[in-house]
Amino acid sequence: MDLTLSAAEQAIIELTAAATPARSKAGEFDREHWAAFEAAGLGSAAAGEAGLLGAAMAVEEGARRGSLTPLGASALVLPLFGQAGLAALTDVHDPDGGLVRYGADAELVVRIEGDHARLHRADPGQAKRATSHHVYPVGSPAAPTGVALASAPAERARARQRLGIAAEAVGAMDSALQQICAYVRGRRQFGQPLGSLQAVQHRLAELAIDLEMARWLARQAAWDDTGASAAVAAAFAARRARRFAWDIHQLAGARGFTLEMGLSFDTLRLQALSVEAGGAKAHDADAVALTWPATRAA
Amino acid sequence: MEFGWSESEAAFRAEVRAFIAANLPAGWRTLVPGEEPYSDITLEFCRKLAARGWFAPHWPVEFGGAGDASPWRFAILSEELWSNGEPRGSQYMNVNWIGPAIITAGNEEQKRRFLPQIASGEMLWCQGFSEPEAGSDLAALKTSARRDGDDYIINGEKVWTSYAAGAHYCFLLARTGEAQSGGGAISIFLVPMNAPGVSVKVIPTMLAIHQIHHLVFDHVRVSEADRLGAENAGWGVIRDALADERVGTPRHMRATVVLDAVVAEAGRRGRLSAADNASIVEARAACLAARLMAYRFRQLRGAGQLEGEPYVARGAIVRAERAVAEVAANLGGADSLIAGSLHDGEFRTSLIAGLGGGAYEMQLNLIARLWLRLPKTA
């Protein structure tokens, strides 16, 4: 047991920070960040010295810095297939019709088909881009043609996807909490900083507890690399992601809605992460089934 | 980072489990920690632990410990004991922070007088902190220790005190200076509970699983040798000690045992539905997160690098108790009203969780100030 950063983990976080000098432009896949990730070998980080945990930390750090790239799918899911590249992940049984983050940008698509996850090459030119104001670019990849490049058990792909959701939500929650704390330190109402009011302080302290809980659950899940741990971490993060959006906007007042303040860059991402892969409801069902396999819900 | 245990740590946990299984009567596992603070069973168990060198492994050898530099053996021990009804009774407190406070602040004579007896599991303590007018605002305490030559005369009352009826000594906070000087004028006294003028009464409560007491100190004479640390310097000692009191008790481990048991029982009885998933996963997540955050606290504390970690960890521990109590009540239904049931015990102990070692809201205040760097409240 050692819950301090190793040198390799520290290095991967610093590499991620160096590759993401500024927040990405909302709504667009950030090709510059991606090129820097690829140059630094982060696109397939799970194979590196820092392992899956290091890769998850890179995803967390990238999200904290507001980087819009599919690092989660690429660095956490693709290694299951022995591949590297620009990836998105869809579920053919998804009632939303395969609409996913980076779905129209990806060159590789992992399709969960029942018990199997299959990796296909995708042509971004054939994909359908959707209109969304949730910061991430979203779209539906074109249906694959030809045979799959590789396959893996669906539950492994699902676990890695959930790990990515959890780590990314932690990064976005961290960024949002830092922003709102800076705001309430400076914003004066009733002749005093908002942040000196206990009603505000307690609400933010509760969020700080939530954030640390989500962070440690995500890291443990990366260490365990099991379906149960990933489902618990994703369920917790997905529920907190939405609560963060509400609480933080409440404290920011109407100014929080302005693009100038930039808070919505995090809160809208959090809302998107909270519904991904079926949202907390789907993560919960798997978390219970995988944690207590002998127990069947009626 | 490394979330796994070394071979020797895993072997130690297995040894502790085997020891507990061999030395505790059936049924102990279902007791709520603190329910039997000083029965013959706990006293005997502590002596056996001490004989095994496991009572205070993290203490220096010269004071009866094993001199463990790593925090993990003691963490493992605490987890296993707390998961099994805490067979140390009230004495977990002695090794968590009372002994360490004496090691830090005591003089040689006090170390000789108290530490060997604490380390051998022979000495019982209570903490004389809260007063009728000083709960969360502990620095407002009024119990006074007035100088009388080389002695002090103590007058005042302490309330809601756990473990007092069986205690040999009280770790007492008293005011040795003017009331307006807050935390600055408080000293610590190690007061024998059989000193003339000390009286103890049980306070009737709704808790059922835990007793609390009312202590009166009526012209109790103690000597300078009973004062721990310098006069008026008690606040710093207890601030440090309370960090361990808040996070050193792995309540989340007991909560995890209860969660597993109530989910399994509900499954057997066909009482589990998909509608329960969210609350069950919340409880599971809170128990896991609290455990990791308590580890993080222990590791940073050992390295002297603490910031707000004790308070966020404590927050997670309280959340874990409440989340498991919610699941227990939901799944248990009317059965959760039965006295002595796991469900009922969890509800009651979850009420204590948010107050013991300092109210949850005080932790939120400290997180706001020390972790989020928010401005002082007006």
mmCIF file of C-alpha atoms in Angstrom, chain A residues 25-29 68 129 132 134-138 265:
data_model
loop_
_atom_site.group_PDB
_atom_site.id
_atom_site.type_symbol
_atom_site.label_atom_id
_atom_site.label_comp_id
_atom_site.label_asym_id
_atom_site.label_seq_id
_atom_site.Cartn_x
_atom_site.Cartn_y
_atom_site.Cartn_z
ATOM 1 C CA LYS A 25 -12.010 24.921 -28.026
ATOM 2 C CA ALA A 26 -15.504 23.746 -27.030
ATOM 3 C CA GLY A 27 -17.175 21.390 -29.482
ATOM 4 C CA GLU A 28 -14.033 20.341 -31.326
ATOM 5 C CA PHE A 29 -11.656 17.440 -31.158
ATOM 6 C CA LEU A 68 -10.876 17.503 -25.704
ATOM 7 C CA ARG A 129 -21.841 14.574 -36.584
ATOM 8 C CA SER A 132 -24.762 19.263 -29.140
ATOM 9 C CA HIS A 134 -22.124 19.737 -24.235
ATOM 10 C CA VAL A 135 -18.550 20.761 -25.101
ATOM 11 C CA TYR A 136 -17.505 17.330 -26.356
ATOM 12 C CA PRO A 137 -17.869 16.731 -30.101
ATOM 13 C CA VAL A 138 -20.420 13.930 -30.525
ATOM 14 C CA PHE A 265 -16.888 24.136 -20.050
#
